Tab-separated table of C-alpha atoms in Angstrom:
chain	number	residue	atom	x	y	z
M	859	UNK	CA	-57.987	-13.109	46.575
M	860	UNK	CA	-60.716	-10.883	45.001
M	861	UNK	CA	-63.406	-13.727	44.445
M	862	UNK	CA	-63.377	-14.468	48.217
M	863	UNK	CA	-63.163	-10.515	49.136
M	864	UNK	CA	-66.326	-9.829	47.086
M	865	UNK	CA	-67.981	-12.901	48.086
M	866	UNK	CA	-67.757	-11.834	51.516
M	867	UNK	CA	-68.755	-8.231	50.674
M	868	UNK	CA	-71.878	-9.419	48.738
M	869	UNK	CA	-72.761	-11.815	51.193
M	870	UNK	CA	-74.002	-9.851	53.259
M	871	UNK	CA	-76.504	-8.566	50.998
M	872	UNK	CA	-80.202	-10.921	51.735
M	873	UNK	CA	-81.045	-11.094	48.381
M	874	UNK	CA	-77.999	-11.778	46.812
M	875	UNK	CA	-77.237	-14.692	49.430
M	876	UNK	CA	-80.795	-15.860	48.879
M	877	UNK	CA	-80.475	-15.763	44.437
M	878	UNK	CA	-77.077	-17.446	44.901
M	879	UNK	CA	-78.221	-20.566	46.642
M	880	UNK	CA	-81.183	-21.121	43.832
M	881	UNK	CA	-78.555	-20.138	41.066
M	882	UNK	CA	-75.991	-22.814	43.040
M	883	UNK	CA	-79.038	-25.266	42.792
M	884	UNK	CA	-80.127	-25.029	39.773
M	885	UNK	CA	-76.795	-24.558	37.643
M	886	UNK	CA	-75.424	-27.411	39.776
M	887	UNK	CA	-78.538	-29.390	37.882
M	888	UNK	CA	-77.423	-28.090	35.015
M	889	UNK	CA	-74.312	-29.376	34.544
M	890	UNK	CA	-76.187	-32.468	35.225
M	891	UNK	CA	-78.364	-32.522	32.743
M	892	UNK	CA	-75.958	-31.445	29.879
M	893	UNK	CA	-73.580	-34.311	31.220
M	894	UNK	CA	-76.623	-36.913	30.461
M	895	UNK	CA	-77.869	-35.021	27.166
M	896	UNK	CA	-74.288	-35.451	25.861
M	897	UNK	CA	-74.345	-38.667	26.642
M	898	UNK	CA	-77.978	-39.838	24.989
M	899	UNK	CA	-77.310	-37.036	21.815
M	900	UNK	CA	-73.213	-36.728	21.040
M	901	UNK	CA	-71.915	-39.504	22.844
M	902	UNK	CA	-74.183	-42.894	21.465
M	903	UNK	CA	-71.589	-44.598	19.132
M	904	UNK	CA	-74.402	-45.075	16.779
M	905	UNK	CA	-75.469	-41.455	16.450
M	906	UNK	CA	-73.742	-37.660	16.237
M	907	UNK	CA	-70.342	-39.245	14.884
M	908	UNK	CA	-69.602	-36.400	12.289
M	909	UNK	CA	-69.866	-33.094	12.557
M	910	UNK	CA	-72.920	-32.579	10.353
M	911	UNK	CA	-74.677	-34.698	12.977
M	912	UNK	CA	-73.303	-32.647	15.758
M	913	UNK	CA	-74.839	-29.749	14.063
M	914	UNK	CA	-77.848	-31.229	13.456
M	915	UNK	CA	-78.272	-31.747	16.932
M	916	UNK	CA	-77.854	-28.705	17.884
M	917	UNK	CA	-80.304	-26.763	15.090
M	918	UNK	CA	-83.110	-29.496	16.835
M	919	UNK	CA	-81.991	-28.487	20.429
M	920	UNK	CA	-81.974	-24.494	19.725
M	921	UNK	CA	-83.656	-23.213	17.227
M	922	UNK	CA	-86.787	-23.452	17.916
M	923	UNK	CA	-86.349	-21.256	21.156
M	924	UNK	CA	-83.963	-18.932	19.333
M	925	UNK	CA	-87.640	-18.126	16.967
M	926	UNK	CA	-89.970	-18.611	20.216
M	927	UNK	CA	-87.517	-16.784	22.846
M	928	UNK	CA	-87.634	-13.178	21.883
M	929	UNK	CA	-91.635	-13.213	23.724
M	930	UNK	CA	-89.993	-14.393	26.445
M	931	UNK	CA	-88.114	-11.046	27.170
M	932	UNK	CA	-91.705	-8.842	27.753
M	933	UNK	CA	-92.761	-11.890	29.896
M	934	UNK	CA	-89.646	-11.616	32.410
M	935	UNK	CA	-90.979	-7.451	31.860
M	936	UNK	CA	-94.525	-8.477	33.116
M	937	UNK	CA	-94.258	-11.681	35.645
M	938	UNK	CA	-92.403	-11.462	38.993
M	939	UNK	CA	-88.657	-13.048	38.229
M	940	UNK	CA	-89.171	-15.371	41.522
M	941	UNK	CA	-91.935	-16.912	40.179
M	942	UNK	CA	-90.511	-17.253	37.187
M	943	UNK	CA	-87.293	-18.995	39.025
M	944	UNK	CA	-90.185	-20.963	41.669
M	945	UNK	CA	-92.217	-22.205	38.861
M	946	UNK	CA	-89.668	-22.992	36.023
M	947	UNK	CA	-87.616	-25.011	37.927
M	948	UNK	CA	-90.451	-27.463	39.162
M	949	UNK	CA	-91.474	-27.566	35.194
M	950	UNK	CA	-87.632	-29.100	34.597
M	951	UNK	CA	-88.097	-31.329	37.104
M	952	UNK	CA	-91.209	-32.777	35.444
M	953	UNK	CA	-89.184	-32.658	31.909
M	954	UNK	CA	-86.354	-34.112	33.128
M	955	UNK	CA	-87.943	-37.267	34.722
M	956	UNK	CA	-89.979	-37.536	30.975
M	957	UNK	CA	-86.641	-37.688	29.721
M	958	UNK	CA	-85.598	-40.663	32.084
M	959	UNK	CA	-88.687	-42.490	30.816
M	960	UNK	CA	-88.483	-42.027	27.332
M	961	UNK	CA	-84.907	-43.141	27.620
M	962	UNK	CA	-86.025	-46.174	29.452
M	963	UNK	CA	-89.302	-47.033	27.264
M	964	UNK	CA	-86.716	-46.563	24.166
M	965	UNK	CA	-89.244	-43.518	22.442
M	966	UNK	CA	-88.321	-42.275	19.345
M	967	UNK	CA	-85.260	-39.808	18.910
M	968	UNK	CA	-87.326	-37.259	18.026
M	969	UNK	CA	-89.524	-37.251	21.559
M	970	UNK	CA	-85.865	-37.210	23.539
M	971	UNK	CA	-85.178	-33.979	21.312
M	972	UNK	CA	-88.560	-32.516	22.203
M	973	UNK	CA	-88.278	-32.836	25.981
M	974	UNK	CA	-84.767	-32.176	25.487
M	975	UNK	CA	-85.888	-28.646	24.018
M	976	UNK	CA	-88.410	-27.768	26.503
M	977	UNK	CA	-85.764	-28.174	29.375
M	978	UNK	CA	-83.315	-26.301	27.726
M	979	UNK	CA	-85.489	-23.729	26.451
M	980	UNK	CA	-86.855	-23.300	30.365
M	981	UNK	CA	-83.065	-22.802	31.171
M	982	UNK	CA	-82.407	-19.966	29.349
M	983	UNK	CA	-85.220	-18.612	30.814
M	984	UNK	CA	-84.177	-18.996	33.994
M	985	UNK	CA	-80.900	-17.169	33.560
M	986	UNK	CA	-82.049	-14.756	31.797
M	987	UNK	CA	-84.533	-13.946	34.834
M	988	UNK	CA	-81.810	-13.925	37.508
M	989	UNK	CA	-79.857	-11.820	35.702
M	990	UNK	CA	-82.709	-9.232	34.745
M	991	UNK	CA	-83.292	-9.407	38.881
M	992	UNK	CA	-80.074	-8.581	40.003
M	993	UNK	CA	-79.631	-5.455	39.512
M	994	UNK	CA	-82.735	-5.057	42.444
M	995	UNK	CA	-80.846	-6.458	45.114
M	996	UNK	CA	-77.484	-5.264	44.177
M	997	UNK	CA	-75.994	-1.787	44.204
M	998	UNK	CA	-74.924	0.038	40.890
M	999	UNK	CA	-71.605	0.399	42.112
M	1000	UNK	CA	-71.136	-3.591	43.078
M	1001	UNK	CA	-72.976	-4.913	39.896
M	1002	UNK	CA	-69.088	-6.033	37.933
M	1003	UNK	CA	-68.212	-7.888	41.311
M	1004	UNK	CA	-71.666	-8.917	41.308
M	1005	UNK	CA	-71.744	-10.308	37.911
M	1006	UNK	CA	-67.885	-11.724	38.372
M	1007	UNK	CA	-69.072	-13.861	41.302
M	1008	UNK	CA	-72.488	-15.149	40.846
M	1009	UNK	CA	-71.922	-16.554	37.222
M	1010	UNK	CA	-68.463	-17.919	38.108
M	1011	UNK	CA	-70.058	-19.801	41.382
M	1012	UNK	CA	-72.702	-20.972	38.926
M	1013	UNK	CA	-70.145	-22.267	36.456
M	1014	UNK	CA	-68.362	-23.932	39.301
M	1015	UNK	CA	-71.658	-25.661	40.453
M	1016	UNK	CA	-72.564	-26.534	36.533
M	1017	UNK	CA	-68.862	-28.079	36.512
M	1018	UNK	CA	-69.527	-30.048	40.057
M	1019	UNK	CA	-72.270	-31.250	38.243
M	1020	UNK	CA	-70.710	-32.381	35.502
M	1021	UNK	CA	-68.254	-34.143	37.487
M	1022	UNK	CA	-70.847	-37.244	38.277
M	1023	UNK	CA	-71.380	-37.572	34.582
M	1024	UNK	CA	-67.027	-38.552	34.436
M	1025	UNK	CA	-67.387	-40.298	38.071
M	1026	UNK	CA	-70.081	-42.523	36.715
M	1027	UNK	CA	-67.173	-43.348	33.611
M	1028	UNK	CA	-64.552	-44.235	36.236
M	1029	UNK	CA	-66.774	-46.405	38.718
M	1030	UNK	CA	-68.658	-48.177	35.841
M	1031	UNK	CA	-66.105	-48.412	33.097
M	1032	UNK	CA	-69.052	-50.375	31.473
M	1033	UNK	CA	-71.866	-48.529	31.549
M	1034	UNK	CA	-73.928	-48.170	28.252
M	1035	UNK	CA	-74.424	-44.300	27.005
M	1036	UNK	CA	-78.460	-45.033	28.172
M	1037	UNK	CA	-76.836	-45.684	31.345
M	1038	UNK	CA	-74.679	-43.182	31.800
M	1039	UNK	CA	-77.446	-40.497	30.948
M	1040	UNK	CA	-79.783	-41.652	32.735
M	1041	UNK	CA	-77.560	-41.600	36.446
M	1042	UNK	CA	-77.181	-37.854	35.447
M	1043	UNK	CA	-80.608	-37.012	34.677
M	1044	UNK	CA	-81.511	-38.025	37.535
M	1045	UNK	CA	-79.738	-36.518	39.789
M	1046	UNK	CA	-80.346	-33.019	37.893
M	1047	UNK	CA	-84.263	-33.738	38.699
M	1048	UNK	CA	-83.191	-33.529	42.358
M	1049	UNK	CA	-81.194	-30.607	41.816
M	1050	UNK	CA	-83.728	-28.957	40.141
M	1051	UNK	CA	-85.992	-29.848	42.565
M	1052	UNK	CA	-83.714	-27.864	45.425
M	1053	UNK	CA	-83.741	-24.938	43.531
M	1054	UNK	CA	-87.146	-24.261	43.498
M	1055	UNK	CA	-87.307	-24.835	47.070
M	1056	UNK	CA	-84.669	-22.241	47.232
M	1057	UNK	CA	-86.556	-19.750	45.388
M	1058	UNK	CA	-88.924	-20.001	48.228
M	1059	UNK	CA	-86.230	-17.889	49.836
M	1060	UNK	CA	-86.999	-14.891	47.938
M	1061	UNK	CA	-89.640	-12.124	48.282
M	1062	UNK	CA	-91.869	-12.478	45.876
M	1063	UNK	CA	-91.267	-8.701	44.315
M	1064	UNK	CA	-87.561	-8.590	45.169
M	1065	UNK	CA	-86.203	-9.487	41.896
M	1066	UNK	CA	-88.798	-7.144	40.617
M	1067	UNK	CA	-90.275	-5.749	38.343
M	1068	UNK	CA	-91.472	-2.907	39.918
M	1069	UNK	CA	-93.653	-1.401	37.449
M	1070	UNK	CA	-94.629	-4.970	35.557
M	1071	UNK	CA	-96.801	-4.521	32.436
M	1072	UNK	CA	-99.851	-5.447	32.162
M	1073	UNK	CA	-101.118	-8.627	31.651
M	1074	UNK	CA	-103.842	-9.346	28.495
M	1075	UNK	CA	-105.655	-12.063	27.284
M	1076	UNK	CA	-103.777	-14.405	24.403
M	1077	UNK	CA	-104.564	-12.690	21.521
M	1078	UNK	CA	-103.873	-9.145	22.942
M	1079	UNK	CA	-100.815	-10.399	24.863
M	1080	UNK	CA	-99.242	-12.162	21.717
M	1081	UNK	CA	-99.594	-8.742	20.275
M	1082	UNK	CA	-98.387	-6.673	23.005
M	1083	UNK	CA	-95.546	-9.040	23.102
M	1084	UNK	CA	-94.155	-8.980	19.534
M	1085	UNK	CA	-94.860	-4.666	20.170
M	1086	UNK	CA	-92.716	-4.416	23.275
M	1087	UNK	CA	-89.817	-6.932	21.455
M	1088	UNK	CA	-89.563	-4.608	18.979
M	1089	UNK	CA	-89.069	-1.660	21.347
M	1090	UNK	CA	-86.936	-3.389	23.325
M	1091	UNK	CA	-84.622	-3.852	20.242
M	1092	UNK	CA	-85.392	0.118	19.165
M	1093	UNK	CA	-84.618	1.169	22.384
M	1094	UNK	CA	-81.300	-1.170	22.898
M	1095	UNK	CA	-80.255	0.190	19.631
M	1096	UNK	CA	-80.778	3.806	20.632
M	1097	UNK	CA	-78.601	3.583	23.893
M	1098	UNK	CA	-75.172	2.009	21.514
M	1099	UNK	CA	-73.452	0.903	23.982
M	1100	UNK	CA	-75.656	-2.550	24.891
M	1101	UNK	CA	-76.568	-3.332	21.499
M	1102	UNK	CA	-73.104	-3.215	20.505
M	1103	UNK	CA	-72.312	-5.494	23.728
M	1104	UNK	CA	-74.518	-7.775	22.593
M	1105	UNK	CA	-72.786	-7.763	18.955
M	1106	UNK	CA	-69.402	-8.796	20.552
M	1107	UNK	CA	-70.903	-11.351	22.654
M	1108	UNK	CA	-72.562	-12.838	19.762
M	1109	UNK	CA	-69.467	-13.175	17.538
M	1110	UNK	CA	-67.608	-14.307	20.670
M	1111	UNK	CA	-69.534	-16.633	21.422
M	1112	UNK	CA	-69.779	-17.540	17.448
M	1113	UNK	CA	-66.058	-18.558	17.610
M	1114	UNK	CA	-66.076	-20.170	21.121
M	1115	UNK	CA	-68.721	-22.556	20.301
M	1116	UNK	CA	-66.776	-23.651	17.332
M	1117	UNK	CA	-64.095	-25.301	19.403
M	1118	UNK	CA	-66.409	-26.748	21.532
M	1119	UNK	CA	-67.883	-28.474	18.647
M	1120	UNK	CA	-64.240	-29.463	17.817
M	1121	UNK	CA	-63.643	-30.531	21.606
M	1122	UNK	CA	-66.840	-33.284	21.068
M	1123	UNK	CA	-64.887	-34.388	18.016
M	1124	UNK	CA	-61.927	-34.630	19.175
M	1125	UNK	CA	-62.912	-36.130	22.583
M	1126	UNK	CA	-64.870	-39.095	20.458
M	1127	UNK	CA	-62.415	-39.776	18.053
M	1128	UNK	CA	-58.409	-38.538	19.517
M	1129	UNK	CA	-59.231	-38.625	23.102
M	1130	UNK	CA	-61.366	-41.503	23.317
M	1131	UNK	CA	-62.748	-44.671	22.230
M	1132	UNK	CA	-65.976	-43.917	19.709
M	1133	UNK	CA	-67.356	-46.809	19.924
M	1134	UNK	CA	-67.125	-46.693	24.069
M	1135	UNK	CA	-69.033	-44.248	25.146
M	1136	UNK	CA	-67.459	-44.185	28.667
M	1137	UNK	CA	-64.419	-43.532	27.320
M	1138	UNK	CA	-65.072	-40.515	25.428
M	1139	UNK	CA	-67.438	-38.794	27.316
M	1140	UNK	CA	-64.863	-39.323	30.294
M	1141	UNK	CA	-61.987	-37.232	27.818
M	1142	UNK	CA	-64.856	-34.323	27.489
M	1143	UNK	CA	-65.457	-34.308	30.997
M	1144	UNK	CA	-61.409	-33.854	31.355
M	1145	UNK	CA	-61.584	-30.792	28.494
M	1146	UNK	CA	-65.004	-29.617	30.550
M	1147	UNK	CA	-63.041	-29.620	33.845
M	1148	UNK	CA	-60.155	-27.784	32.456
M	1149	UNK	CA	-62.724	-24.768	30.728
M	1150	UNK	CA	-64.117	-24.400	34.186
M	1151	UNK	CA	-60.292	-23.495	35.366
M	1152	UNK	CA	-60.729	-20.755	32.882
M	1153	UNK	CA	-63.847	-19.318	34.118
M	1154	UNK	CA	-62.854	-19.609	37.495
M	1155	UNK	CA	-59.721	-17.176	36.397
M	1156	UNK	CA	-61.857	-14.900	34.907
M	1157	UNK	CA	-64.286	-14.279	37.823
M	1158	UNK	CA	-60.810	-14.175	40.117
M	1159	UNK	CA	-59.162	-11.660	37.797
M	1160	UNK	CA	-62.048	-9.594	36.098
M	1161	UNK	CA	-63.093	-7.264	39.453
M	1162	UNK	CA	-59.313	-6.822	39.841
M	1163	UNK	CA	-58.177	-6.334	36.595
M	1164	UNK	CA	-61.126	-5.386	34.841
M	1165	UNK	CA	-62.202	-2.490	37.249
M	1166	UNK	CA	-58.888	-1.019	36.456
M	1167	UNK	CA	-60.050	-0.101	33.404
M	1168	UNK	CA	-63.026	0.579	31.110
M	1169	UNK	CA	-65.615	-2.231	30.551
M	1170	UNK	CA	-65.065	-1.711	26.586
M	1171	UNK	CA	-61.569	-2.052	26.863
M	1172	UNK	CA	-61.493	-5.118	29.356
M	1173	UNK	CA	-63.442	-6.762	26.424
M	1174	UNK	CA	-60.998	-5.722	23.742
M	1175	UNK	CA	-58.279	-7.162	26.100
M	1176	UNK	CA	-60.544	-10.492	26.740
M	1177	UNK	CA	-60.639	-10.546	22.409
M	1178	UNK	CA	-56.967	-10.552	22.490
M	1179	UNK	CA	-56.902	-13.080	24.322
M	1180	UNK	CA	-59.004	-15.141	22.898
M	1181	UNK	CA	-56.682	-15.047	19.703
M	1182	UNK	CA	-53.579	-16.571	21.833
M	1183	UNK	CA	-55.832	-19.226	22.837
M	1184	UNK	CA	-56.533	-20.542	19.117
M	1185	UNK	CA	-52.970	-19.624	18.023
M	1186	UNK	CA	-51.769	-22.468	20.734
M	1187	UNK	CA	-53.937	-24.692	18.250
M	1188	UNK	CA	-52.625	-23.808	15.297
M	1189	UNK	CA	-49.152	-24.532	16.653
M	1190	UNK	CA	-49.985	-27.928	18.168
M	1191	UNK	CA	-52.647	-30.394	17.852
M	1192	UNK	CA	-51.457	-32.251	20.784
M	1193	UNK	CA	-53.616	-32.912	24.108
M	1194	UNK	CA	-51.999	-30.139	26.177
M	1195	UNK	CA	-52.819	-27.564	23.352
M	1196	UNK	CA	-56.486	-28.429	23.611
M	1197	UNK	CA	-56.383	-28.217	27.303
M	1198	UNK	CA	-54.715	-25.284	27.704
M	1199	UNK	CA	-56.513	-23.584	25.271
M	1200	UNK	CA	-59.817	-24.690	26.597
M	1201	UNK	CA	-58.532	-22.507	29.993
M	1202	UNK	CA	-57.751	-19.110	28.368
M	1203	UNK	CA	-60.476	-19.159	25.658
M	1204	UNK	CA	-62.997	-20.125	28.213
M	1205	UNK	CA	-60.877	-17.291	30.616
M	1206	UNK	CA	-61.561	-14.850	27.422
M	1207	UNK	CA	-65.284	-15.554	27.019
M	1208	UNK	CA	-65.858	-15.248	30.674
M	1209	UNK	CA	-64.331	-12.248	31.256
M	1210	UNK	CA	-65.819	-10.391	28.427
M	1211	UNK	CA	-69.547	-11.857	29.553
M	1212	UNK	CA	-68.896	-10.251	33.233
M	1213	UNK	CA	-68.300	-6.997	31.445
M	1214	UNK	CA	-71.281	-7.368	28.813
M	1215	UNK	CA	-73.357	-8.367	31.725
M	1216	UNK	CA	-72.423	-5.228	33.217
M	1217	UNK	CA	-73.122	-2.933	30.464
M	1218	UNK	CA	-76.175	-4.469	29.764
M	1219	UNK	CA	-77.133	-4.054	33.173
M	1220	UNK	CA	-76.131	-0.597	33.980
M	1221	UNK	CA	-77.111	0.791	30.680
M	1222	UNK	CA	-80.550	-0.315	30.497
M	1223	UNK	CA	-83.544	0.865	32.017
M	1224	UNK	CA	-85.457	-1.777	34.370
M	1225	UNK	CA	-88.927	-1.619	32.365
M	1226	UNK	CA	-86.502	-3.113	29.627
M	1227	UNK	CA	-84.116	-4.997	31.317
M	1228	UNK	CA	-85.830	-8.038	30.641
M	1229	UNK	CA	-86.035	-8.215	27.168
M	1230	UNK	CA	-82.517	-7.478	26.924
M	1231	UNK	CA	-81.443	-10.182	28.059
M	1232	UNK	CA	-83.805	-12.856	26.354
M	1233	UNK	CA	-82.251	-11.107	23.371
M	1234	UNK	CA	-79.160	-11.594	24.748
M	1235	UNK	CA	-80.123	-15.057	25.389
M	1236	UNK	CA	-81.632	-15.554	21.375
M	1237	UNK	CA	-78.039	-13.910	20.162
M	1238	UNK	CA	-76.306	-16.753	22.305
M	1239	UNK	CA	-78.776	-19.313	20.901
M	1240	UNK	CA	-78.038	-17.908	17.276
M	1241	UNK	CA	-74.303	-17.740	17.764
M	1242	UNK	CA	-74.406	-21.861	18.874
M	1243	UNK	CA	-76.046	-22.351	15.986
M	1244	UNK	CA	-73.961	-20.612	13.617
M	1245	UNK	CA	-70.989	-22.298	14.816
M	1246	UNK	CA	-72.142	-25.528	14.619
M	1247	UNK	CA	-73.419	-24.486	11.105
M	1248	UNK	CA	-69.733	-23.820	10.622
M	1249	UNK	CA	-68.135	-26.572	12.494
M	1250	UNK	CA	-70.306	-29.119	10.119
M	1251	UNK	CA	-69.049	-27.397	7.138
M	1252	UNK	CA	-65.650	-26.687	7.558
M	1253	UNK	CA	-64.198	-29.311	10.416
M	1254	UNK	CA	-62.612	-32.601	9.632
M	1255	UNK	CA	-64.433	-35.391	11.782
M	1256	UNK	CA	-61.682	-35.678	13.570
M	1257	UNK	CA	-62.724	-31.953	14.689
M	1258	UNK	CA	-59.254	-30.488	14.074
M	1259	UNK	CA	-57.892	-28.349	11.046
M	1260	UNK	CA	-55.244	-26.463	11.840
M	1261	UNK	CA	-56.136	-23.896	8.849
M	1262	UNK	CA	-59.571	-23.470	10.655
M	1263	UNK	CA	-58.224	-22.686	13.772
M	1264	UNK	CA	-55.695	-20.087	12.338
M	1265	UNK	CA	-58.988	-17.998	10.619
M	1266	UNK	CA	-60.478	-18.026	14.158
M	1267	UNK	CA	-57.481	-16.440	15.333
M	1268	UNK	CA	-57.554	-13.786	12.737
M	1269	UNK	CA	-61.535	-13.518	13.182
M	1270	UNK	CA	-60.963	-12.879	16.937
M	1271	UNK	CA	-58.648	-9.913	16.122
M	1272	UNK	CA	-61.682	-8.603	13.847
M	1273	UNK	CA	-64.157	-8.222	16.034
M	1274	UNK	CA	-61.696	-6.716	18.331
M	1275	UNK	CA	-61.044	-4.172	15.330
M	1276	UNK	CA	-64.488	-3.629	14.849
M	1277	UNK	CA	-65.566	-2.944	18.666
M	1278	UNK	CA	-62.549	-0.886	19.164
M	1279	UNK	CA	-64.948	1.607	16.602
M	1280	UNK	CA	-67.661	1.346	18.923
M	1281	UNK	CA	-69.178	4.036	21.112
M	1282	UNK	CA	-68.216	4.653	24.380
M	1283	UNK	CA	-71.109	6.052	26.199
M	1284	UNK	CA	-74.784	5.692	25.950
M	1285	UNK	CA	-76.783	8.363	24.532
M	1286	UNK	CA	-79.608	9.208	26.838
M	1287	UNK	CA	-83.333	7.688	25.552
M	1288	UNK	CA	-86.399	8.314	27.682
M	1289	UNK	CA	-88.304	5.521	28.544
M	1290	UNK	CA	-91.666	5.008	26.690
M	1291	UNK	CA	-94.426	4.237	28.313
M	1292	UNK	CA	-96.153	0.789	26.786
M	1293	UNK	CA	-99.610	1.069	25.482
M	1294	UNK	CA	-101.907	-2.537	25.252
């Protein structure tokens, strides 16, 4: 099987052993905590019970780090990434055990949504830190198997994860939606409290950068920072071939999220009981477990298939794909549709993001590797958005419409159309030098 052969030939790298047991960690908490946020936010009978609510909720949860998260790009430029993984970890911790007491104490909504943002807005930072580092501890020529592994084990962790949110459902079939988030919260505090140990692991200035720009004071750094965003995006523009990666993630992404939002709905009201909690947050936990079959195919069969050709045309291939998935919707509205489409779109998106990942990675100097992806990371944040946006407008509350899903089937061959045009190569850029 390829995932076990490149496992075992990236194993034996230090530093790639040493990122994959903090990545293990802390996605492992992450499915955790997303488990116990659905449950407080999406899965309260008495709240997020339409899909304007849904989208609501997730506006509050990401937009404000989708307008705060391009600085965070020239920061992962100027700190040391383990630090960044050390310190940001322990800070989700403290967030997370906030979150148990404000659940407890019964705060306001709008202090759960707060702490709620900070965590997740720490996350993406996180990621996008460990992926900036990678490409300092792993060889050019192993950075697809690379990027096919580590995000796959991660997913597989964030889905073990997960899995206590359904096993609380089963062994306490009564268990209040307070309840149930607050037995996953935490145990992601623990998590999260592993994987900064783990980061420990790490030398300090392995994940780099190696030439890290300078630090200022507040007002000078605030300027420098909105200076070197911009010519990260210049420069990303310049080279074609990542900013257009990041373009077909986005609208990817875009259309993915809109059947999740539709897999909440449907979970609450076709799958499950809405007014038992339990119940329906055990059916999304099934659809959950069957995605994560998906992106475990797509780390299995991306180095094999996907190194076989071009990492532009595994994408266009991963599009196609994507477009069966939905068209299995449009023919049936029945549970096995939505489960086996949850597998191959969730295959499509993951096998497209290994190849993004890649491009981004190889085609991108290190001095602006991390703002890349915290833009990456803001275009993700945008796209979740936008389909919720969508999902609010457009879906039933049951969360199916046949006629919906049939335009994100002809959407999906689109963007395939309109990445097919893109350019195949990057044009060479030099590398300018910041000034404070």
């Amino acid at each position: 099987m390829s995932l076990v052969r490149d496992v075992k030939q990236l194993w034996h790298l230090p530093g790639f052993r040493r990122l994959t047991y903090a990545r293990l960690l802390s996605q492992g908490g992450d499915g955790m905590f997303q488990v116990g946020i659905a449950a407080a936010f999406f899965f309260d009978p008495t709240t997020a019970s339409t899909p304007e609510a849904i989208a609501a909720g997730f506006a509050v949860l990401l937009a404000p780090f989708t307008i705060v998260g391009p600085f965070v790009g020239p920061l992962i430029d100027r700190w040391q990434r383990q630090r960044i993984l050390l310190i940001g970890n322990l800070v989700r911790l403290v967030l997370v055990l906030a979150i148990c007491v404000a659940l407890w104490m019964s705060w306001p909504l709008w202090s759960l949504y707060a702490l709620a943002l900070l965590a997740l807005s720490v996350n993406r930072f996180l990621l996008a830190a460990m992926t900036a580092g990678l490409p300092r501890i792993v060889p050019a020529d192993a950075l697809l198997p690379a990027n096919s592994v580590l995000p796959t084990l991660g997913t597989i962790a964030a889905a073990a994860g997960g899995a206590i949110g359904g096993i609380v459902t089963v062994v306490a079939p009564g268990a209040s939606d307070v309840g149930l988030a607050f037995t996953a919260l935490v145990s992601s505090a623990v998590a999260f409290g592993l994987a900064s140990w783990s980061a420990t692991l790490i030398g300090r200035t392995d994940l780099g950068p190696e030439h890290p720009l300078e630090r200022l004071h507040m007002g000078a750094q605030i300027k420098a920072l909105s200076r070197e965003l911009g010519d990260g995006v210049r420069y990303l523009y310049a080279r074609r071939t990542p900013f257009h990666a990041l373009g077909v993630m986005s609208a990817q992404r875009l259309l993915y999220g809109l059947l999740f939002v539709a897999s909440i709905l449907i979970s609450r009201h076709v799958l499950g009981d809405p007014d038992r909690p339990e119940q329906a947050l055990g059916a999304f936990t099934i659809v959950v477990a069957f995605a994560a079959v998906g992106f475990g195919l797509a780390a299995v069969l991306t180095p094999t298939l996907g190194a076989r050709m071009e990492r532009r045309t595994w994408i266009l291939v991963c599009l196609g794909v994507g477009a069966l998935a939905q068209l299995i919707l449009v023919v049936s509205d029945a549970p096995w549709a939505l489960l086996l489409s949850a597998v191959i779109v969730s295959f499509a998106v993951q096998g497209a993001k290994i190849a993004v990942d890649t491009i981004v990675q190889r085609d991108t100097d290190d001095e602006y590797r991390g703002r890349a992806f915290t833009l990456y990371d803001m275009a993700y944040n945008v796209a979740f958005i936008g389909s919720a946006v969508l999902a609010g407008l457009t879906l039933p509350d049951s969360g199916y419409s046949r006629t919906i899903m049939g335009v994100v089937v002809v959407l999906y061959l689109c963007v395939a159309a309109i990445y097919a045009m893109s350019p195949r190569t990057a044009r060479d850029v030099p590398a300018a030098t910041p000034t404070p």
